[in-house]
Coordinates of C-alpha atoms in Angstrom, one line a residue:
X1 CA 30.5 98.0 135.0
X2 CA 31.7 98.4 131.5
X3 CA 33.0 95.5 129.5
X4 CA 36.5 97.0 129.5
X5 CA 36.6 96.9 133.3
X6 CA 35.0 93.4 133.3
X7 CA 37.9 92.2 131.2
X8 CA 40.6 93.6 133.4
X9 CA 39.4 93.1 137.0
X10 CA 39.5 89.2 136.9
X11 CA 43.2 89.3 136.2
X12 CA 43.7 91.6 139.2
X13 CA 41.7 89.1 141.4
X14 CA 43.9 86.2 140.1
X15 CA 47.0 88.1 141.2
X16 CA 45.6 89.0 144.6
X17 CA 44.2 85.5 145.3
X18 CA 47.5 83.9 144.1
X19 CA 49.5 86.2 146.4
X20 CA 47.3 85.4 149.4
X21 CA 47.3 81.7 148.8
X22 CA 51.1 81.6 148.3
X23 CA 51.6 83.7 151.4
X24 CA 49.6 81.3 153.5
X25 CA 50.4 78.0 151.9
X26 CA 53.9 78.0 150.5
X27 CA 57.2 77.4 152.4
X28 CA 59.1 80.6 153.0
X29 CA 62.0 79.5 150.8
X30 CA 59.8 79.0 147.8
X31 CA 57.6 82.1 148.2
X32 CA 59.3 84.2 145.5
X33 CA 59.4 81.3 143.1
X34 CA 55.7 80.9 143.3
X35 CA 55.1 84.6 142.8
X36 CA 56.6 84.2 139.4
X37 CA 54.2 81.4 138.6
X38 CA 51.3 83.6 139.7
X39 CA 52.6 86.4 137.4
X40 CA 52.8 84.0 134.5
X41 CA 49.3 82.9 135.2
X42 CA 48.1 86.5 135.2
X43 CA 49.8 87.2 131.8
X44 CA 48.2 84.1 130.3
X45 CA 44.8 85.0 131.8
X46 CA 45.2 88.5 130.4
X47 CA 45.7 87.3 126.9
X48 CA 43.0 84.7 127.1
X49 CA 40.4 87.1 128.4
X50 CA 41.4 89.9 126.0
X51 CA 41.3 87.6 123.0
X52 CA 38.0 86.2 124.1
X53 CA 36.4 89.7 124.0
X54 CA 37.1 89.8 120.3
X55 CA 37.4 93.6 120.4
X56 CA 40.6 95.0 119.0
X57 CA 40.0 98.6 120.1
X58 CA 41.9 99.3 123.3
X59 CA 43.6 95.9 123.4
X60 CA 47.0 97.2 124.3
X61 CA 45.6 99.5 127.0
X62 CA 43.5 96.8 128.6
X63 CA 46.4 94.3 128.5
X64 CA 48.8 96.9 129.9
X65 CA 46.3 97.7 132.7
X66 CA 45.8 94.0 133.6
X67 CA 49.5 93.2 133.6
X68 CA 50.6 96.4 135.2
X69 CA 48.3 96.3 138.2
X70 CA 49.2 92.6 138.6
X71 CA 52.8 93.5 138.9
X72 CA 52.0 96.2 141.5
X73 CA 49.9 93.7 143.5
X74 CA 52.7 91.1 143.4
X75 CA 55.3 93.7 144.2
X76 CA 53.3 94.7 147.2
X77 CA 53.0 91.1 148.3
X78 CA 56.8 90.7 147.9
X79 CA 57.3 93.8 150.1
X80 CA 55.0 92.4 152.8
X81 CA 56.8 89.1 152.7
X82 CA 60.2 90.8 153.1
X83 CA 58.9 92.9 156.0
X84 CA 57.2 90.0 157.6
X85 CA 60.4 88.2 158.4

């Protein structure tokens, strides 16, 4: 695995794990509020990880990939929550 992928995949896992934990543990009325908190955590993690790599080349692409896929993961979790009841 390249260092670029290694700097992006942890953010996707944060979004996925956050969506699963919220789906299982949060009250139904607060589900969408907590998804916003998970997205904020994914954005902060993105910038922390990308700045920790100390490699400026491709920064925007890596950040866009991290945040973009996190949005898709959380949108899918939102759709599942809406269909679920």
